Short mmCIF file of C-alpha atoms and ligand atoms in Angstrom, two decimals:
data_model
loop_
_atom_site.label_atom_id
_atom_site.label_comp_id
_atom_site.label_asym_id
_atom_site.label_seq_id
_atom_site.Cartn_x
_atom_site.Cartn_y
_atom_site.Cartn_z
CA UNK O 1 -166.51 71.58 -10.10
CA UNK O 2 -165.36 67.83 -11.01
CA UNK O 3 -164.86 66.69 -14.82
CA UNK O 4 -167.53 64.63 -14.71
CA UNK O 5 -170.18 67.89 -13.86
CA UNK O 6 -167.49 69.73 -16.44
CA UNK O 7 -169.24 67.83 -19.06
CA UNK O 8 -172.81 68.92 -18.94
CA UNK O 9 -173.53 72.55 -19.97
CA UNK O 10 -177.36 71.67 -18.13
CA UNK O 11 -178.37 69.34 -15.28
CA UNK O 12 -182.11 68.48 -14.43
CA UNK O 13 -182.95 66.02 -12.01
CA UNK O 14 -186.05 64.90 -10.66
CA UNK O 15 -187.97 67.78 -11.68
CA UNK O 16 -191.51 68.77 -10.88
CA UNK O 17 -193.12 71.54 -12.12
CA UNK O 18 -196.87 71.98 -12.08
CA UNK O 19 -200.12 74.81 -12.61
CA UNK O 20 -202.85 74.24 -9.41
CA UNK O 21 -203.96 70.44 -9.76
CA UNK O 22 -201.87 69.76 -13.27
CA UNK O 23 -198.45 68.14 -12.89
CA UNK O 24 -196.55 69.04 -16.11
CA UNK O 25 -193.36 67.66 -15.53
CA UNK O 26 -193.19 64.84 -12.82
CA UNK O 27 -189.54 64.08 -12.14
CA UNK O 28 -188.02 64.89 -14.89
CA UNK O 29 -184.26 64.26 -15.41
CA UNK O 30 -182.32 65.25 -18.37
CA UNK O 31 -178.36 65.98 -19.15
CA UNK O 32 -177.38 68.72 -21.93
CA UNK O 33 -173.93 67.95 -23.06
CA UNK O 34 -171.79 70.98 -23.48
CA UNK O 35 -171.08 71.94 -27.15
CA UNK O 36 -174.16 69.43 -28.32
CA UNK O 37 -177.31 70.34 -30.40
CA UNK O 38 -179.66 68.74 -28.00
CA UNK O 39 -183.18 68.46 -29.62
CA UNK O 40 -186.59 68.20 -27.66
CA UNK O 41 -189.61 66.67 -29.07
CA UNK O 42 -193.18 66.23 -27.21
CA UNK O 43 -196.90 66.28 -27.71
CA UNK O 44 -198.32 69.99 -27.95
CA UNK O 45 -199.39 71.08 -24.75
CA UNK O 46 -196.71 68.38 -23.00
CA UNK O 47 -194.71 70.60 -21.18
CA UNK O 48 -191.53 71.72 -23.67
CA UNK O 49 -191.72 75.28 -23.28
CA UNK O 50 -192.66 74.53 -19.87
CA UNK O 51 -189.49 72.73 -19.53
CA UNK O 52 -187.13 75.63 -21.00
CA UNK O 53 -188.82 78.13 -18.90
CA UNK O 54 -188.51 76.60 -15.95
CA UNK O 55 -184.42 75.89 -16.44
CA UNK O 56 -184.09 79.69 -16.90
CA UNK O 57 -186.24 80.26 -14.08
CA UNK O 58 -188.93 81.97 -15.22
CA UNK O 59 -191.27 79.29 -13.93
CA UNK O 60 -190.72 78.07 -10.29
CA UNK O 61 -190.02 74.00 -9.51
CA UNK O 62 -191.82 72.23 -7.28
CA UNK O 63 -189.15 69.57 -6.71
CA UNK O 64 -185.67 68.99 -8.48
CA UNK O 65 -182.23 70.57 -9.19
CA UNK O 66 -181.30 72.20 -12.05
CA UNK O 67 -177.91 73.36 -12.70
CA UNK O 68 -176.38 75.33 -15.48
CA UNK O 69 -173.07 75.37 -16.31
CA UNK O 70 -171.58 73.66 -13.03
CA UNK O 71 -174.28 75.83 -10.78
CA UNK O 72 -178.24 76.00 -9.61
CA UNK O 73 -179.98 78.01 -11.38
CA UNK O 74 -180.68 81.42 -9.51
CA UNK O 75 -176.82 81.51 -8.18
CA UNK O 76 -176.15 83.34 -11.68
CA UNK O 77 -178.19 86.75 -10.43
CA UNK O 78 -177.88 89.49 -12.97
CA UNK O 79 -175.47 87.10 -14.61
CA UNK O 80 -178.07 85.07 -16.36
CA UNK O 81 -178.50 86.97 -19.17
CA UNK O 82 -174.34 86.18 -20.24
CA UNK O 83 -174.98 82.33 -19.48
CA UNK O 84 -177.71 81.60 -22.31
CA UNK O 85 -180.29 83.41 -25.13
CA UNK O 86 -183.41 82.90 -25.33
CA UNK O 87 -185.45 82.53 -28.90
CA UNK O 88 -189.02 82.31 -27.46
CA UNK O 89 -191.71 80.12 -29.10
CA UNK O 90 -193.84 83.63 -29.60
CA UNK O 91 -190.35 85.03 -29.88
CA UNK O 92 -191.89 88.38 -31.24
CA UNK O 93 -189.19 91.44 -31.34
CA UNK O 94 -190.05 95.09 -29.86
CA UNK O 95 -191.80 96.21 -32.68
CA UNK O 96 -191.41 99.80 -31.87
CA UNK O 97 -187.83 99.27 -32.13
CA UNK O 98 -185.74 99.30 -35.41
CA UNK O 99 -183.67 96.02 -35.46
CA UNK O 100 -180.74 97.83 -34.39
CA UNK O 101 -182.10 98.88 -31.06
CA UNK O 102 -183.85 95.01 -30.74
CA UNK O 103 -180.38 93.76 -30.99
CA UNK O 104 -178.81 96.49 -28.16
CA UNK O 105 -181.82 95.60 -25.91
CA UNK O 106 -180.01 93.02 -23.80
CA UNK O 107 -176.95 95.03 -24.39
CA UNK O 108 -178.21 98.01 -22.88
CA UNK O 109 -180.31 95.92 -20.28
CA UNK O 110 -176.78 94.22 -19.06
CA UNK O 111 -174.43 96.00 -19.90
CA UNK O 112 -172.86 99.69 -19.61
CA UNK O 113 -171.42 100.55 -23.65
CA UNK O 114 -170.94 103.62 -25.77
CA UNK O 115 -173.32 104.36 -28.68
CA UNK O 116 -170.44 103.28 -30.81
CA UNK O 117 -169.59 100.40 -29.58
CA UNK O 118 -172.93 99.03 -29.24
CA UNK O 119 -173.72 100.18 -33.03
CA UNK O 120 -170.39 98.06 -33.79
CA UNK O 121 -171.81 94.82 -32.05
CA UNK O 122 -175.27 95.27 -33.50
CA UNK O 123 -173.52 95.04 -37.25
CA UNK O 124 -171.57 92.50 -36.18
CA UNK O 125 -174.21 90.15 -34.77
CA UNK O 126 -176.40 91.27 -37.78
CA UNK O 127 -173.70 90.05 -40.15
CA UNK O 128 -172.94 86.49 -38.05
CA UNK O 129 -176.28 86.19 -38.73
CA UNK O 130 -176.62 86.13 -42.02
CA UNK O 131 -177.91 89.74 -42.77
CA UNK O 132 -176.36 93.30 -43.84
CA UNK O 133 -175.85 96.45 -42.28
CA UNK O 134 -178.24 98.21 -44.07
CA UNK O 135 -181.00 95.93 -42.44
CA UNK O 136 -180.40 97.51 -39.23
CA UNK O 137 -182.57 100.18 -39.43
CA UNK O 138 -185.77 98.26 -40.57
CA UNK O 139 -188.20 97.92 -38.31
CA UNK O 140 -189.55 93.78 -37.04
CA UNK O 141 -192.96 94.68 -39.57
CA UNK O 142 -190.58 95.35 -42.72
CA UNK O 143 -188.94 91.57 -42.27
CA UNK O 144 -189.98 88.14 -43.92
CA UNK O 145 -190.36 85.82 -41.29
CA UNK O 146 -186.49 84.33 -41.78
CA UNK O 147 -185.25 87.68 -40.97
CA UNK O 148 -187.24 88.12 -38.27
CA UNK O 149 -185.90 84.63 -36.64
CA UNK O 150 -182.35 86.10 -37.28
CA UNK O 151 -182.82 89.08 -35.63
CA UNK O 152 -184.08 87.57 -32.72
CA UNK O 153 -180.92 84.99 -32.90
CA UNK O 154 -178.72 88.19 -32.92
CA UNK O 155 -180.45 89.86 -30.03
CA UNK O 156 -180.38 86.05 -28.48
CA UNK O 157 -176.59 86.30 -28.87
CA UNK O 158 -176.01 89.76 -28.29
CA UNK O 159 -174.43 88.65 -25.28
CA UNK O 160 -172.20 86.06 -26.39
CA UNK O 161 -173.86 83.09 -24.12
CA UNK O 162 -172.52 80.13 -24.17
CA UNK O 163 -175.91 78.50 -24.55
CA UNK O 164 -178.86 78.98 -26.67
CA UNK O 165 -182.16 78.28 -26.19
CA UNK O 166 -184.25 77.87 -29.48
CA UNK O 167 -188.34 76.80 -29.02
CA UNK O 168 -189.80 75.65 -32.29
CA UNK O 169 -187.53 78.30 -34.17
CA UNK O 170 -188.43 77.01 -37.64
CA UNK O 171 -192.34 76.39 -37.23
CA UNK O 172 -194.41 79.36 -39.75
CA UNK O 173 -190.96 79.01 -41.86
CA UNK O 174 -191.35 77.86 -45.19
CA UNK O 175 -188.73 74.65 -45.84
CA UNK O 176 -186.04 76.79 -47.18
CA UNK O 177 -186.02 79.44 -45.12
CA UNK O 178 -185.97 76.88 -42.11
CA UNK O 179 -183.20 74.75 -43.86
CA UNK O 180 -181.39 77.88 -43.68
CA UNK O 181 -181.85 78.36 -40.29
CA UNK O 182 -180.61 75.29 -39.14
CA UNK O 183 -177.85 75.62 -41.33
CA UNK O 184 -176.66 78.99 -39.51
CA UNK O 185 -177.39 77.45 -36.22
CA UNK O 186 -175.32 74.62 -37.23
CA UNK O 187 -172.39 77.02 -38.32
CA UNK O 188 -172.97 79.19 -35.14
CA UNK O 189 -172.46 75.75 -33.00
CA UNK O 190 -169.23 74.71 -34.19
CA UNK O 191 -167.69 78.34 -34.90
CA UNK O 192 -169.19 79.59 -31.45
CA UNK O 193 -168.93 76.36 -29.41
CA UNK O 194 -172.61 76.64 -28.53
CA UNK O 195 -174.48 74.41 -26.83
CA UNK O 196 -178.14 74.17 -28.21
CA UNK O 197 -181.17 73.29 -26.88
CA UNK O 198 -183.97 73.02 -29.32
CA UNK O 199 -187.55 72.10 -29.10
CA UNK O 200 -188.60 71.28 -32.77
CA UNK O 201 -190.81 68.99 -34.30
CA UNK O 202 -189.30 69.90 -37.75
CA UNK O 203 -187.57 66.28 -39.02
CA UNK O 204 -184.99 67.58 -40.49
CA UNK O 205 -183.57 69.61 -37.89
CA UNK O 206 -183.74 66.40 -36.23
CA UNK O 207 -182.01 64.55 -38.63
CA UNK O 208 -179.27 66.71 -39.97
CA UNK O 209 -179.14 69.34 -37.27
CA UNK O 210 -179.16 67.76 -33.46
CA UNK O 211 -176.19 65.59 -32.19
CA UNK O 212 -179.17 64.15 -30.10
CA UNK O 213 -182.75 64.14 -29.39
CA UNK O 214 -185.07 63.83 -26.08
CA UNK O 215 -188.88 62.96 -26.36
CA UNK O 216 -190.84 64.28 -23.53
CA UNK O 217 -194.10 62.34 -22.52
CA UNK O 218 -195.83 61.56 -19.44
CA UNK O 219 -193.67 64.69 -17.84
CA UNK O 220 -190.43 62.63 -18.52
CA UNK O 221 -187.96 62.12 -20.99
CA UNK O 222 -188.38 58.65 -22.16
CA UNK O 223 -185.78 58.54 -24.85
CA UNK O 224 -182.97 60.23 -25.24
CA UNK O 225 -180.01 59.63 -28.04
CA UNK O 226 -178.99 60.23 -31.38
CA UNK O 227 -181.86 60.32 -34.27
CA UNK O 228 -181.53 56.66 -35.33
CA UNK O 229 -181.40 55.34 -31.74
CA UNK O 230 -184.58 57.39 -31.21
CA UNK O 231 -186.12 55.47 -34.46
CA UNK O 232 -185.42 51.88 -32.55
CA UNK O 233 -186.88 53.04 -29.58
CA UNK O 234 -189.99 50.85 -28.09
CA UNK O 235 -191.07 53.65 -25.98
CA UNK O 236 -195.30 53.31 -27.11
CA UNK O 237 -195.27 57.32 -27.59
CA UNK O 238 -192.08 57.37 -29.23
CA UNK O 239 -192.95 54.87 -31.73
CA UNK O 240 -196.59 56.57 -32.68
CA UNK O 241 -194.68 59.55 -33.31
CA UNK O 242 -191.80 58.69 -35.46
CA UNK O 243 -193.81 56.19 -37.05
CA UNK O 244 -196.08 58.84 -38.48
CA UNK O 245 -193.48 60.85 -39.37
CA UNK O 246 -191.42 57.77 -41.26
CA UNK O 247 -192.48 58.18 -44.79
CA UNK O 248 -191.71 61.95 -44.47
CA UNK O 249 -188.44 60.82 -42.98
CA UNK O 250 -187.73 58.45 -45.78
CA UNK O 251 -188.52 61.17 -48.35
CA UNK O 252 -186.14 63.63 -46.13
CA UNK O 253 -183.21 61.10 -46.69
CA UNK O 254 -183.31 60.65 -50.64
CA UNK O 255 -183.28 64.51 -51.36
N1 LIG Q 301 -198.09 79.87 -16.98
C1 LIG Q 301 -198.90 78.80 -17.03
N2 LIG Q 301 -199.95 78.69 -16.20
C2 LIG Q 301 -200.75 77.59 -16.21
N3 LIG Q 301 -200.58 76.55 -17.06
C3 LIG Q 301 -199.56 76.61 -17.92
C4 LIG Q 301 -198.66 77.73 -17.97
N4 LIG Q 301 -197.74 77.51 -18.92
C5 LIG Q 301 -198.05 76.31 -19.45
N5 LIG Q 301 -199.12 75.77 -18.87
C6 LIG Q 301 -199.71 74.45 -19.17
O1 LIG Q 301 -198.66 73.50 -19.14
C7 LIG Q 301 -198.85 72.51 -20.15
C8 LIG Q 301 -197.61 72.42 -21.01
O2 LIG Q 301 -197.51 73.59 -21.81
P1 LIG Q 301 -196.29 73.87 -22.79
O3 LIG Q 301 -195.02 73.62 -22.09
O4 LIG Q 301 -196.50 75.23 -23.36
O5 LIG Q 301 -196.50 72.75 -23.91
P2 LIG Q 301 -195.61 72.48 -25.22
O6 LIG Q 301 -195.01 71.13 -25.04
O7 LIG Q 301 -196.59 72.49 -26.36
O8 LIG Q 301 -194.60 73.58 -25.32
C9 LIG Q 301 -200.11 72.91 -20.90
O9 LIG Q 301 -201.17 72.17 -20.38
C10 LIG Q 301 -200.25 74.38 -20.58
O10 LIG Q 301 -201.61 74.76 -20.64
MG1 LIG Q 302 -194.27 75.09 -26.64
#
């Protein structure tokens, strides 16, 4: 692996995924910096989920590389699972499990541990996350929505990945509870050295949380860069978006 490759925690070039006739992503190309907040903005039904599930593999290519962390994707095997979490757009957890035993699921899944142990890391992750021990033996229908997004961050990072995978984490939050959120993903970036990828179409997590953001459209990235550079950008679909979003924006930045 060269320094230049060293660099990127994510590589996707030229990518084409597609469902029967529909091409959802037509040569796509897009660089995740390691240690960056990377945020990912698109028109509903555009292809962002799409796009994360296809660079964990759950969706077969068509055409394109992707590599993660200096290698294709499928050379990790049962290795995946240590290389990134996963907070799913219907990121529901087991509900039949307390929060505890959501938390030891990848754990247990990966992972050969004593009770003890993994009762240790489930307090732990519960506590980097913002809640107590005694929440960890509620079960998913006794939590307010925040909680429920933290619980799925701590099973996310049971693991210890080096990068995390968030899909609209903060949509059905109310503002504080997402403000929160970003905040802790924020503080779990720079005390964890993750590197984020985030599909949101929440303006402030665009504004205070990513180090940059990508717009998807037409199945490509069209922009890519920090916030304000994203604001310039004369991309037609770019502009329409942010433009309708400005006066929110401008309300955002005098709080
Ligand atoms: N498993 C699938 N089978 C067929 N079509 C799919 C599948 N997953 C997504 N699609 C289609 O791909 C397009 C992009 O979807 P998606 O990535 O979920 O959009 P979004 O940008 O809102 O996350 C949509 O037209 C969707 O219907
Ligand atoms: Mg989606």
């Amino acid at each position: 692996m060269d320094a230049s490759q060293d660099q990127f925690a994510i590589r996707v070039r030229d990518l084409v995924v597609g469902f029967g006739r529909q091409t959802v992503l037509d040569h796509l190309s897009l660089d995740v910096r390691r240690g960056e907040i990377l945020g990912l903005v698109g028109a509903s039904g555009g292809g962002k989920s799409v796009l994360m599930r296809t660079i964990i593999g759950l969706i077969p290519r068509r055409g394109g590389t992707i590599e993660v962390m200096g290698q294709p994707t499928g050379g990790h095997g049962r290795g995946a699972a240590t290389i990134w979490g996963i907070l799913f757009q219907q990121g529901a957890l087991f509900s039949s499990l307390t929060v505890r035993q959501n938390i030891q699921f990848p754990l247990r899944e990966n992972l050969v541990l004593s009770q003890e142990l993994m009762d240790e890391i489930a307090i732990a992750k519960l506590e980097m996350v913002g809640l107590r021990a005694q929440d960890a033996d509620k079960y998913p229908s006794e939590l307010s929505g925040g909680m429920t997004k933290r619980v799925a961050l701590a099973r996310a990072l049971a693991l210890d990945p080096p990068i995390l995978f968030l899909d609209e984490p903060t949509s059905g939050l109310d503002p504080i509870a997402a403000g929160d959120f970003d905040a802790l993903i924020k503080t779990l970036q720079k005390t964890l050295g993750l590197t984020v990828f985030m599909v949101t179409h929440d303006l402030a997590s665009l504004t205070t949380v990513c180090d940059r953001v990508a717009a998807l459209a037409d199945g490509k990235i069209v922009a890519i860069g920090p916030m304000r550079e994203l604001l310039q950008s004369e991309h037609p679909w770019v502009r329409a978006y942010f433009h309708g979003k400005r006066s929110q924006m401008l309300q955002h930045e005098m709080r």
